CSV table of N, CA and C in Angstrom, one decimal:
chain,number,residue,atom,x,y,z
D,83,MET,N,-1.7,-23.8,11.0
D,83,MET,CA,-1.7,-22.4,10.8
D,83,MET,C,-0.2,-22.0,10.8
D,84,TYR,N,0.2,-21.1,9.8
D,84,TYR,CA,1.5,-20.6,9.7
D,84,TYR,C,1.6,-19.2,10.2
D,85,ILE,N,2.6,-18.8,10.9
D,85,ILE,CA,2.7,-17.5,11.5
D,85,ILE,C,4.0,-16.9,11.1
D,86,CYS,N,4.0,-15.6,10.7
D,86,CYS,CA,5.2,-14.9,10.4
D,86,CYS,C,5.3,-13.6,11.2
D,87,LYS,N,6.4,-13.4,11.8
D,87,LYS,CA,6.6,-12.1,12.6
D,87,LYS,C,7.8,-11.5,12.1
D,88,PRO,N,7.7,-10.3,11.4
D,88,PRO,CA,8.9,-9.7,10.7
D,88,PRO,C,9.9,-9.2,11.8
D,89,GLU,N,11.1,-9.2,11.4
D,89,GLU,CA,12.2,-8.7,12.3
D,89,GLU,C,12.2,-7.2,12.3
D,90,ARG,N,12.4,-6.6,13.4
D,90,ARG,CA,12.5,-5.1,13.5
D,90,ARG,C,13.9,-4.7,13.1
D,91,ASN,N,14.0,-3.6,12.3
D,91,ASN,CA,15.2,-3.0,11.9
D,91,ASN,C,15.7,-2.2,13.1
D,92,VAL,N,16.7,-2.7,13.9
D,92,VAL,CA,17.1,-2.0,15.1
D,92,VAL,C,17.8,-0.7,14.8
D,93,THR,N,18.6,-0.6,13.8
D,93,THR,CA,19.2,0.7,13.4
D,93,THR,C,18.2,1.7,13.1
D,94,GLN,N,17.2,1.4,12.3
D,94,GLN,CA,16.1,2.3,12.0
D,94,GLN,C,15.4,2.8,13.2
D,95,THR,N,15.1,1.9,14.2
D,95,THR,CA,14.4,2.3,15.4
D,95,THR,C,15.3,3.2,16.2
D,96,ARG,N,16.6,3.0,16.3
D,96,ARG,CA,17.4,3.8,17.1
D,96,ARG,C,17.5,5.2,16.5
D,97,VAL,N,17.7,5.3,15.1
D,97,VAL,CA,17.7,6.6,14.4
D,97,VAL,C,16.4,7.3,14.6
D,98,LEU,N,15.3,6.6,14.6
D,98,LEU,CA,14.0,7.3,14.8
D,98,LEU,C,13.9,7.9,16.2
D,99,LEU,N,14.2,7.1,17.2
D,99,LEU,CA,14.2,7.6,18.6
D,99,LEU,C,15.1,8.8,18.8
D,100,PHE,N,16.3,8.7,18.3
D,100,PHE,CA,17.3,9.7,18.5
D,100,PHE,C,16.9,11.0,17.8
D,101,SER,N,16.5,10.9,16.5
D,101,SER,CA,16.1,12.1,15.7
D,101,SER,C,14.8,12.7,16.3
D,102,CYS,N,13.9,12.0,16.8
D,102,CYS,CA,12.7,12.6,17.4
D,102,CYS,C,13.0,13.3,18.6
D,103,ALA,N,13.9,12.7,19.5
D,103,ALA,CA,14.3,13.4,20.7
D,103,ALA,C,15.1,14.7,20.4
D,104,LEU,N,16.0,14.5,19.4
D,104,LEU,CA,16.9,15.7,19.0
D,104,LEU,C,16.1,16.9,18.5
D,105,VAL,N,15.1,16.6,17.6
D,105,VAL,CA,14.3,17.7,17.0
D,105,VAL,C,13.5,18.4,18.1
D,106,SER,N,12.9,17.6,18.9
D,106,SER,CA,12.0,18.2,20.0
D,106,SER,C,12.8,19.0,21.0
D,107,LEU,N,13.9,18.4,21.4
D,107,LEU,CA,14.8,19.2,22.4
D,107,LEU,C,15.4,20.4,21.8
D,108,THR,N,15.8,20.3,20.5
D,108,THR,CA,16.4,21.5,19.9
D,108,THR,C,15.4,22.6,19.7
D,109,LEU,N,14.1,22.3,19.4
D,109,LEU,CA,13.1,23.3,19.3
D,109,LEU,C,12.9,24.0,20.6
D,110,PHE,N,12.8,23.2,21.7
D,110,PHE,CA,12.6,23.8,23.0
D,110,PHE,C,13.8,24.7,23.5
D,111,PHE,N,15.0,24.2,23.1
D,111,PHE,CA,16.2,25.0,23.4
D,111,PHE,C,16.2,26.3,22.7
D,112,VAL,N,15.9,26.2,21.4
D,112,VAL,CA,15.9,27.4,20.5
D,112,VAL,C,14.8,28.4,21.1
D,113,SER,N,13.7,27.9,21.6
D,113,SER,CA,12.7,28.8,22.1
D,113,SER,C,13.2,29.7,23.3
D,114,THR,N,14.2,29.1,24.0
D,114,THR,CA,14.8,29.9,25.2
D,114,THR,C,15.8,30.9,24.7
D,115,VAL,N,16.4,30.6,23.5
D,115,VAL,CA,17.5,31.5,23.0
D,115,VAL,C,16.9,32.6,22.2
D,116,VAL,N,15.8,32.4,21.5
D,116,VAL,CA,15.2,33.4,20.7
D,116,VAL,C,13.9,33.9,21.3
D,117,PRO,N,13.9,34.8,22.2
D,117,PRO,CA,12.7,35.2,22.9
D,117,PRO,C,11.6,35.9,22.0
D,118,ALA,N,12.0,36.5,20.9
D,118,ALA,CA,11.1,37.1,20.0
D,118,ALA,C,10.1,36.2,19.4
D,119,TYR,N,10.5,35.0,19.1
D,119,TYR,CA,9.5,34.0,18.5
D,119,TYR,C,9.3,32.8,19.5
D,120,LYS,N,9.4,33.0,20.8
D,120,LYS,CA,9.3,32.0,21.8
D,120,LYS,C,8.0,31.2,21.6
D,121,SER,N,6.9,31.8,21.5
D,121,SER,CA,5.6,31.2,21.4
D,121,SER,C,5.5,30.3,20.2
D,122,LEU,N,5.9,30.8,19.1
D,122,LEU,CA,5.8,30.0,17.8
D,122,LEU,C,6.7,28.8,17.9
D,123,ILE,N,8.0,29.0,18.4
D,123,ILE,CA,8.9,27.9,18.4
D,123,ILE,C,8.5,26.8,19.4
D,124,GLU,N,7.9,27.3,20.6
D,124,GLU,CA,7.4,26.3,21.5
D,124,GLU,C,6.2,25.5,21.0
D,125,PHE,N,5.3,26.2,20.2
D,125,PHE,CA,4.2,25.5,19.5
D,125,PHE,C,4.8,24.5,18.6
D,126,CYS,N,5.8,24.8,17.8
D,126,CYS,CA,6.5,23.8,16.9
D,126,CYS,C,7.1,22.7,17.7
D,127,GLY,N,7.6,23.0,18.9
D,127,GLY,CA,8.2,22.0,19.7
D,127,GLY,C,7.1,21.0,20.2
D,128,ILE,N,6.0,21.5,20.6
D,128,ILE,CA,4.9,20.7,21.1
D,128,ILE,C,4.4,19.8,19.9
D,129,ALA,N,4.3,20.4,18.7
D,129,ALA,CA,3.8,19.7,17.6
D,129,ALA,C,4.9,18.6,17.2
D,130,ALA,N,6.1,18.9,17.4
D,130,ALA,CA,7.2,17.9,17.1
D,130,ALA,C,7.1,16.7,18.1
D,131,VAL,N,6.8,17.0,19.4
D,131,VAL,CA,6.6,16.0,20.4
D,131,VAL,C,5.4,15.1,20.1
D,132,MET,N,4.3,15.7,19.7
D,132,MET,CA,3.2,14.9,19.3
D,132,MET,C,3.4,14.0,18.1
D,133,PHE,N,4.1,14.6,17.1
D,133,PHE,CA,4.4,13.8,15.9
D,133,PHE,C,5.4,12.7,16.3
D,134,SER,N,6.4,13.0,17.2
D,134,SER,CA,7.3,12.0,17.6
D,134,SER,C,6.7,10.8,18.3
D,135,ILE,N,5.7,11.1,19.2
D,135,ILE,CA,5.0,10.1,19.9
D,135,ILE,C,4.2,9.2,18.9
D,136,LEU,N,3.6,9.8,17.9
D,136,LEU,CA,2.9,9.1,16.8
D,136,LEU,C,3.9,8.1,16.1
D,137,LEU,N,5.0,8.6,15.7
D,137,LEU,CA,6.0,7.8,15.0
D,137,LEU,C,6.6,6.7,15.9
D,138,ILE,N,6.9,7.0,17.1
D,138,ILE,CA,7.5,6.0,18.0
D,138,ILE,C,6.5,4.9,18.3
D,139,VAL,N,5.2,5.2,18.6
D,139,VAL,CA,4.3,4.2,18.9
D,139,VAL,C,4.0,3.3,17.6
D,140,ARG,N,4.0,4.0,16.4
D,140,ARG,CA,3.7,3.2,15.2
D,140,ARG,C,4.9,2.3,14.8
D,141,TYR,N,6.1,2.9,14.8
D,141,TYR,CA,7.2,2.1,14.3
D,141,TYR,C,8.2,1.6,15.3
D,142,ALA,N,8.1,1.9,16.5
D,142,ALA,CA,9.1,1.4,17.5
D,142,ALA,C,8.4,0.5,18.5
D,143,LEU,N,7.2,0.8,18.9
D,143,LEU,CA,6.5,0.0,19.9
D,143,LEU,C,5.5,-1.1,19.4
D,144,THR,N,5.1,-0.9,18.1
D,144,THR,CA,4.1,-1.8,17.5
D,144,THR,C,4.8,-2.9,16.7
D,145,GLU,N,4.3,-4.1,17.0
D,145,GLU,CA,4.7,-5.2,16.2
D,145,GLU,C,3.5,-5.8,15.5
D,146,PHE,N,3.8,-6.5,14.3
D,146,PHE,CA,2.7,-7.1,13.6
D,146,PHE,C,3.0,-8.6,13.5
D,147,GLU,N,2.0,-9.4,13.5
D,147,GLU,CA,2.1,-10.9,13.3
D,147,GLU,C,1.1,-11.3,12.2
D,148,TYR,N,1.7,-11.9,11.2
D,148,TYR,CA,0.8,-12.3,10.1
D,148,TYR,C,0.6,-13.8,10.2
D,149,SER,N,-0.6,-14.3,9.9
D,149,SER,CA,-0.9,-15.7,10.0
D,149,SER,C,-1.8,-16.1,8.8
D,150,VAL,N,-1.6,-17.3,8.4
D,150,VAL,CA,-2.4,-17.9,7.3
D,150,VAL,C,-2.7,-19.3,7.6
D,151,GLY,N,-4.0,-19.7,7.3
D,151,GLY,CA,-4.4,-21.1,7.6
D,151,GLY,C,-5.9,-21.1,7.8
D,152,GLU,N,-6.4,-22.3,7.7
D,152,GLU,CA,-7.9,-22.5,7.9
D,152,GLU,C,-8.7,-21.6,7.0
D,153,GLY,N,-8.2,-21.4,5.7
D,153,GLY,CA,-8.9,-20.6,4.8
D,153,GLY,C,-8.9,-19.1,4.9
D,154,GLY,N,-8.0,-18.6,5.8
D,154,GLY,CA,-8.0,-17.1,6.0
D,154,GLY,C,-6.6,-16.6,6.2
D,155,PHE,N,-6.4,-15.3,6.0
D,155,PHE,CA,-5.2,-14.5,6.2
D,155,PHE,C,-5.5,-13.5,7.3
D,156,ALA,N,-4.7,-13.5,8.4
D,156,ALA,CA,-5.0,-12.6,9.5
D,156,ALA,C,-3.8,-11.8,9.9
D,157,VAL,N,-4.0,-10.6,10.4
D,157,VAL,CA,-2.9,-9.8,10.9
D,157,VAL,C,-3.3,-9.4,12.3
D,158,THR,N,-2.3,-9.5,13.2
D,158,THR,CA,-2.5,-9.1,14.6
D,158,THR,C,-1.5,-8.1,15.0
D,159,LYS,N,-2.0,-7.0,15.6
D,159,LYS,CA,-1.1,-5.9,16.1
D,159,LYS,C,-0.8,-6.1,17.6
D,160,ILE,N,0.5,-6.0,17.9
D,160,ILE,CA,0.9,-6.3,19.3
D,160,ILE,C,1.6,-5.0,19.8
D,161,VAL,N,1.1,-4.4,20.8
D,161,VAL,CA,1.7,-3.3,21.5
D,161,VAL,C,1.8,-3.7,23.0
D,162,GLY,N,3.0,-3.9,23.4
D,162,GLY,CA,3.3,-4.4,24.8
D,162,GLY,C,2.7,-5.8,25.0
D,163,ASN,N,1.8,-5.9,25.9
D,163,ASN,CA,1.1,-7.2,26.1
D,163,ASN,C,-0.3,-7.3,25.5
D,164,LYS,N,-0.7,-6.2,24.8
D,164,LYS,CA,-2.0,-6.2,24.2
D,164,LYS,C,-1.9,-6.7,22.8
D,165,ARG,N,-2.7,-7.7,22.4
D,165,ARG,CA,-2.8,-8.2,21.1
D,165,ARG,C,-4.2,-7.8,20.5
D,166,THR,N,-4.2,-7.1,19.4
D,166,THR,CA,-5.4,-6.7,18.7
D,166,THR,C,-5.5,-7.3,17.3
D,167,PRO,N,-6.6,-8.1,17.0
D,167,PRO,CA,-6.7,-8.5,15.6
D,167,PRO,C,-7.0,-7.3,14.7
D,168,VAL,N,-6.3,-7.2,13.7
D,168,VAL,CA,-6.5,-6.0,12.8
D,168,VAL,C,-7.4,-6.4,11.6
D,169,CYS,N,-7.1,-7.6,11.1
D,169,CYS,CA,-8.0,-8.1,10.0
D,169,CYS,C,-7.9,-9.6,9.8
D,170,HIS,N,-8.9,-10.1,9.2
D,170,HIS,CA,-9.0,-11.6,8.9
D,170,HIS,C,-9.8,-11.6,7.6
D,171,VAL,N,-9.0,-12.0,6.5
D,171,VAL,CA,-9.6,-12.1,5.2
D,171,VAL,C,-9.7,-13.5,4.7
D,172,ALA,N,-10.8,-13.9,4.1
D,172,ALA,CA,-10.9,-15.2,3.5
D,172,ALA,C,-10.0,-15.3,2.3
D,173,LEU,N,-9.3,-16.4,2.2
D,173,LEU,CA,-8.3,-16.5,1.1
D,173,LEU,C,-9.0,-16.7,-0.3
D,174,GLU,N,-10.2,-17.2,-0.3
D,174,GLU,CA,-10.9,-17.3,-1.5
D,174,GLU,C,-11.3,-16.0,-2.2
D,175,THR,N,-11.2,-14.9,-1.4
D,175,THR,CA,-11.5,-13.6,-2.0
D,175,THR,C,-10.2,-12.9,-2.5
D,176,ALA,N,-9.1,-13.6,-2.3
D,176,ALA,CA,-7.8,-13.1,-2.8
D,176,ALA,C,-7.7,-12.9,-4.3
D,177,ILE,N,-7.2,-11.9,-4.8
D,177,ILE,CA,-7.0,-11.7,-6.2
D,177,ILE,C,-5.5,-12.0,-6.5
D,178,GLU,N,-4.6,-11.5,-5.7
D,178,GLU,CA,-3.2,-11.8,-6.0
D,178,GLU,C,-2.4,-11.3,-4.8
D,179,LEU,N,-1.2,-12.0,-4.7
D,179,LEU,CA,-0.2,-11.6,-3.7
D,179,LEU,C,1.0,-11.2,-4.5
D,180,MET,N,1.4,-9.9,-4.4
D,180,MET,CA,2.5,-9.4,-5.3
D,180,MET,C,3.4,-8.5,-4.5
D,181,GLN,N,4.6,-8.2,-5.0
D,181,GLN,CA,5.5,-7.3,-4.4
D,181,GLN,C,4.9,-5.9,-4.5
D,182,LYS,N,5.3,-5.0,-3.6
D,182,LYS,CA,4.7,-3.6,-3.6
D,182,LYS,C,5.2,-2.9,-4.9
D,183,ARG,N,6.4,-3.1,-5.3
D,183,ARG,CA,6.8,-2.4,-6.5
D,183,ARG,C,6.0,-2.8,-7.8
D,184,ASP,N,5.6,-4.1,-7.8
D,184,ASP,CA,4.8,-4.6,-8.9
D,184,ASP,C,3.4,-4.0,-8.8
D,185,TYR,N,2.9,-3.8,-7.6
D,185,TYR,CA,1.6,-3.2,-7.4
D,185,TYR,C,1.6,-1.7,-7.9
D,186,ASP,N,2.7,-1.0,-7.6
D,186,ASP,CA,2.8,0.4,-8.0
D,186,ASP,C,2.7,0.6,-9.5
D,187,HIS,N,3.1,-0.4,-10.3
D,187,HIS,CA,3.1,-0.3,-11.7
D,187,HIS,C,1.8,-0.7,-12.3
D,188,LEU,N,0.8,-1.2,-11.5
D,188,LEU,CA,-0.5,-1.6,-12.1
D,188,LEU,C,-1.2,-0.3,-12.6
D,189,PRO,N,-2.1,-0.5,-13.6
D,189,PRO,CA,-3.0,0.7,-13.9
D,189,PRO,C,-3.9,1.0,-12.8
D,190,SER,N,-4.3,2.3,-12.8
D,190,SER,CA,-5.2,2.7,-11.7
D,190,SER,C,-6.5,2.0,-11.6
D,191,SER,N,-7.0,1.4,-12.7
D,191,SER,CA,-8.2,0.7,-12.6
D,191,SER,C,-8.1,-0.6,-11.9
D,192,GLU,N,-6.9,-1.1,-11.8
D,192,GLU,CA,-6.6,-2.4,-11.1
D,192,GLU,C,-6.2,-2.2,-9.7
D,193,LYS,N,-5.9,-1.0,-9.2
D,193,LYS,CA,-5.5,-0.8,-7.9
D,193,LYS,C,-6.6,-0.8,-6.9
D,194,ALA,N,-6.3,-0.9,-5.7
D,194,ALA,CA,-7.3,-1.0,-4.6
D,194,ALA,C,-7.9,0.4,-4.2
D,195,ILE,N,-9.1,0.3,-3.8
D,195,ILE,CA,-9.8,1.5,-3.2
D,195,ILE,C,-9.5,1.6,-1.7
D,196,ILE,N,-9.6,0.5,-1.1
D,196,ILE,CA,-9.4,0.4,0.4
D,196,ILE,C,-7.9,-0.1,0.6
D,197,LYS,N,-7.2,0.7,1.4
D,197,LYS,CA,-5.7,0.4,1.5
D,197,LYS,C,-5.3,0.4,3.0
D,198,TYR,N,-4.6,-0.7,3.4
D,198,TYR,CA,-4.0,-0.8,4.7
D,198,TYR,C,-2.5,-1.0,4.6
D,199,SER,N,-1.8,-0.3,5.4
D,199,SER,CA,-0.3,-0.5,5.5
D,199,SER,C,0.0,-1.1,6.9
D,200,LEU,N,0.3,-2.3,6.9
D,200,LEU,CA,0.6,-3.0,8.1
D,200,LEU,C,2.1,-3.4,8.2
D,201,ASN,N,2.9,-2.5,7.9
D,201,ASN,CA,4.4,-2.8,7.9
D,201,ASN,C,4.9,-2.4,9.3
D,202,GLN,N,5.9,-3.1,9.7
D,202,GLN,CA,6.5,-2.9,11.0
D,202,GLN,C,7.7,-1.9,10.9
D,203,ASN,N,8.3,-1.9,9.8
D,203,ASN,CA,9.5,-1.0,9.5
D,203,ASN,C,9.1,0.0,8.5
D,204,ILE,N,9.7,1.2,8.5
D,204,ILE,CA,9.4,2.3,7.7
D,204,ILE,C,9.7,1.9,6.2
D,205,LYS,N,11.0,1.6,5.9
D,205,LYS,CA,11.4,1.2,4.6
D,205,LYS,C,11.5,-0.3,4.5
D,206,ALA,N,10.4,-0.9,4.2
D,206,ALA,CA,10.4,-2.4,4.2
D,206,ALA,C,10.2,-3.0,2.8
D,207,GLU,N,10.8,-4.1,2.6
D,207,GLU,CA,10.5,-4.8,1.4
D,207,GLU,C,9.2,-5.5,1.5
D,208,SER,N,8.1,-4.8,1.1
D,208,SER,CA,6.8,-5.3,1.4
D,208,SER,C,6.1,-5.9,0.2
D,209,TYR,N,5.0,-6.7,0.6
D,209,TYR,CA,4.2,-7.3,-0.4
D,209,TYR,C,2.8,-6.8,-0.2
D,210,VAL,N,2.0,-6.9,-1.2
D,210,VAL,CA,0.6,-6.5,-1.2
D,210,VAL,C,-0.3,-7.7,-1.4
D,211,PHE,N,-1.2,-7.8,-0.5
D,211,PHE,CA,-2.3,-8.9,-0.5
D,211,PHE,C,-3.5,-8.2,-1.1
D,212,LEU,N,-3.8,-8.4,-2.4
D,212,LEU,CA,-4.9,-7.8,-3.1
D,212,LEU,C,-6.1,-8.7,-3.0
D,213,CYS,N,-7.2,-8.2,-2.6
D,213,CYS,CA,-8.4,-9.0,-2.4
D,213,CYS,C,-9.7,-8.2,-2.7
D,214,ASP,N,-10.8,-9.0,-2.8
D,214,ASP,CA,-12.1,-8.4,-3.0
D,214,ASP,C,-12.8,-8.3,-1.6
D,215,PHE,N,-13.2,-7.1,-1.2
D,215,PHE,CA,-13.8,-6.8,0.1
D,215,PHE,C,-15.1,-6.1,-0.2
D,216,ASN,N,-16.2,-6.8,0.0
D,216,ASN,CA,-17.6,-6.3,-0.2
D,216,ASN,C,-17.7,-5.6,-1.6
D,217,GLY,N,-17.2,-6.3,-2.6
D,217,GLY,CA,-17.4,-5.8,-4.0
D,217,GLY,C,-16.3,-4.7,-4.4
D,218,LYS,N,-15.4,-4.4,-3.5
D,218,LYS,CA,-14.4,-3.4,-3.8
D,218,LYS,C,-13.0,-4.0,-3.6
D,219,ARG,N,-12.1,-3.5,-4.4
D,219,ARG,CA,-10.7,-4.0,-4.2
D,219,ARG,C,-10.1,-3.4,-3.0
D,220,ALA,N,-9.4,-4.3,-2.2
D,220,ALA,CA,-8.7,-3.8,-1.0
D,220,ALA,C,-7.3,-4.4,-1.1
D,221,MET,N,-6.4,-3.6,-0.5
D,221,MET,CA,-5.0,-4.1,-0.4
D,221,MET,C,-4.5,-4.0,1.0
D,222,ILE,N,-3.7,-5.0,1.4
D,222,ILE,CA,-3.1,-5.1,2.7
D,222,ILE,C,-1.6,-5.2,2.4
D,223,GLU,N,-0.9,-4.1,2.7
D,223,GLU,CA,0.6,-4.1,2.6
D,223,GLU,C,1.2,-4.6,3.8
D,224,PHE,N,2.1,-5.6,3.7
D,224,PHE,CA,2.7,-6.2,4.8
D,224,PHE,C,4.1,-6.7,4.5
D,225,GLU,N,4.9,-7.1,5.4
D,225,GLU,CA,6.3,-7.4,5.1
D,225,GLU,C,6.7,-8.8,5.6
D,226,PRO,N,6.3,-9.8,4.8
D,226,PRO,CA,6.6,-11.2,5.2
D,226,PRO,C,8.0,-11.6,4.7
D,227,ASN,N,8.5,-12.8,5.2
D,227,ASN,CA,9.7,-13.3,4.6
D,227,ASN,C,9.3,-14.2,3.4
D,228,ARG,N,10.3,-14.6,2.6
D,228,ARG,CA,10.0,-15.4,1.4
D,228,ARG,C,9.3,-16.7,1.6
D,229,GLU,N,9.6,-17.4,2.7
D,229,GLU,CA,9.0,-18.6,2.9
D,229,GLU,C,7.5,-18.4,3.2
D,230,PHE,N,7.1,-17.4,3.9
D,230,PHE,CA,5.7,-17.1,4.2
D,230,PHE,C,5.0,-16.7,3.0
D,231,VAL,N,5.6,-16.0,2.1
D,231,VAL,CA,5.0,-15.6,0.8
D,231,VAL,C,4.7,-16.9,0.0
D,232,ALA,N,5.6,-17.8,-0.1
D,232,ALA,CA,5.3,-19.1,-0.8
D,232,ALA,C,4.1,-19.8,-0.1
D,233,ILE,N,4.1,-19.8,1.2
D,233,ILE,CA,3.0,-20.5,1.9
D,233,ILE,C,1.7,-19.8,1.6
D,234,VAL,N,1.6,-18.5,1.6
D,234,VAL,CA,0.4,-17.8,1.4
D,234,VAL,C,-0.1,-18.0,0.0
D,235,GLN,N,0.8,-18.0,-1.0
D,235,GLN,CA,0.5,-18.2,-2.4
D,235,GLN,C,-0.1,-19.6,-2.6
D,236,ASN,N,0.5,-20.6,-1.9
D,236,ASN,CA,0.0,-22.0,-2.0
D,236,ASN,C,-1.4,-22.1,-1.3
D,237,GLU,N,-1.6,-21.4,-0.2
D,237,GLU,CA,-2.9,-21.4,0.5
D,237,GLU,C,-4.0,-20.7,-0.3
D,238,ILE,N,-3.6,-19.7,-1.1
D,238,ILE,CA,-4.5,-19.0,-1.9
D,238,ILE,C,-5.0,-19.9,-3.1
D,239,LYS,N,-4.0,-20.6,-3.7
D,239,LYS,CA,-4.4,-21.6,-4.7
D,239,LYS,C,-5.3,-22.7,-4.2
D,240,ASN,N,-5.0,-23.2,-3.0
D,240,ASN,CA,-5.8,-24.3,-2.4
D,240,ASN,C,-7.2,-23.8,-2.1
D,241,ALA,N,-7.3,-22.5,-1.6
D,241,ALA,CA,-8.6,-22.0,-1.2
D,241,ALA,C,-9.5,-21.8,-2.5
D,242,LYS,N,-8.8,-21.3,-3.6
D,242,LYS,CA,-9.6,-21.0,-4.8
D,242,LYS,C,-10.0,-22.4,-5.4
D,243,ARG,N,-9.1,-23.4,-5.3
D,243,ARG,CA,-9.5,-24.7,-5.9
D,243,ARG,C,-10.6,-25.3,-5.1
D,244,ASN,N,-10.6,-25.2,-3.8
D,244,ASN,CA,-11.7,-25.7,-2.9
D,244,ASN,C,-13.0,-25.0,-3.2
D,245,SER,N,-12.9,-23.7,-3.4
D,245,SER,CA,-14.1,-22.9,-3.7
D,245,SER,C,-14.7,-23.3,-5.0
D,246,GLU,N,-13.9,-23.5,-6.0
D,246,GLU,CA,-14.4,-23.9,-7.3
D,246,GLU,C,-15.0,-25.3,-7.2
D,247,ASN,N,-14.4,-26.2,-6.4
D,247,ASN,CA,-15.0,-27.6,-6.3
D,247,ASN,C,-16.3,-27.5,-5.5
D,248,THR,N,-16.4,-26.6,-4.6
D,248,THR,CA,-17.7,-26.5,-3.8
D,248,THR,C,-18.8,-25.9,-4.7
D,249,ASN,N,-18.4,-24.9,-5.5
D,249,ASN,CA,-19.5,-24.3,-6.4
D,249,ASN,C,-19.9,-25.2,-7.5
D,250,ALA,N,-19.0,-26.1,-7.9
D,250,ALA,CA,-19.3,-27.0,-9.1
D,250,ALA,C,-20.3,-28.1,-8.8
């Protein structure tokens, strides 16, 4: 089994944490300076705190681990000490593994109906694992390194070849 754990963009994480704190604190400070709109600005401050928590948990505290082997592609989400399997897809159902920018140029009839974004960083050089899921096209967007991409493509070829030999 091959495992890929993308590296976190530390600068992006620091900018995210700083900007979320700055926006929230600024809104609460402005609410004390402008008493005419205090309720509205405090409401915006609370909304900013909630949105900040969402962003921080998603992009600063969450890590993803991608694995391929034994005929399947799996993604595990790690938050602190808790490991949660997000998906496990049989490689024989794979249609293609391509870069996200190539996927964006596909005609809409070839794009997926079911979409998952499992990137660890906000602006990542991501790939799309396009597969057939219960008769519908599904895509899993993730950010592997080049070596892992080559391994996944090789495993997909092997799984399809084994599937054809079994069916024949």
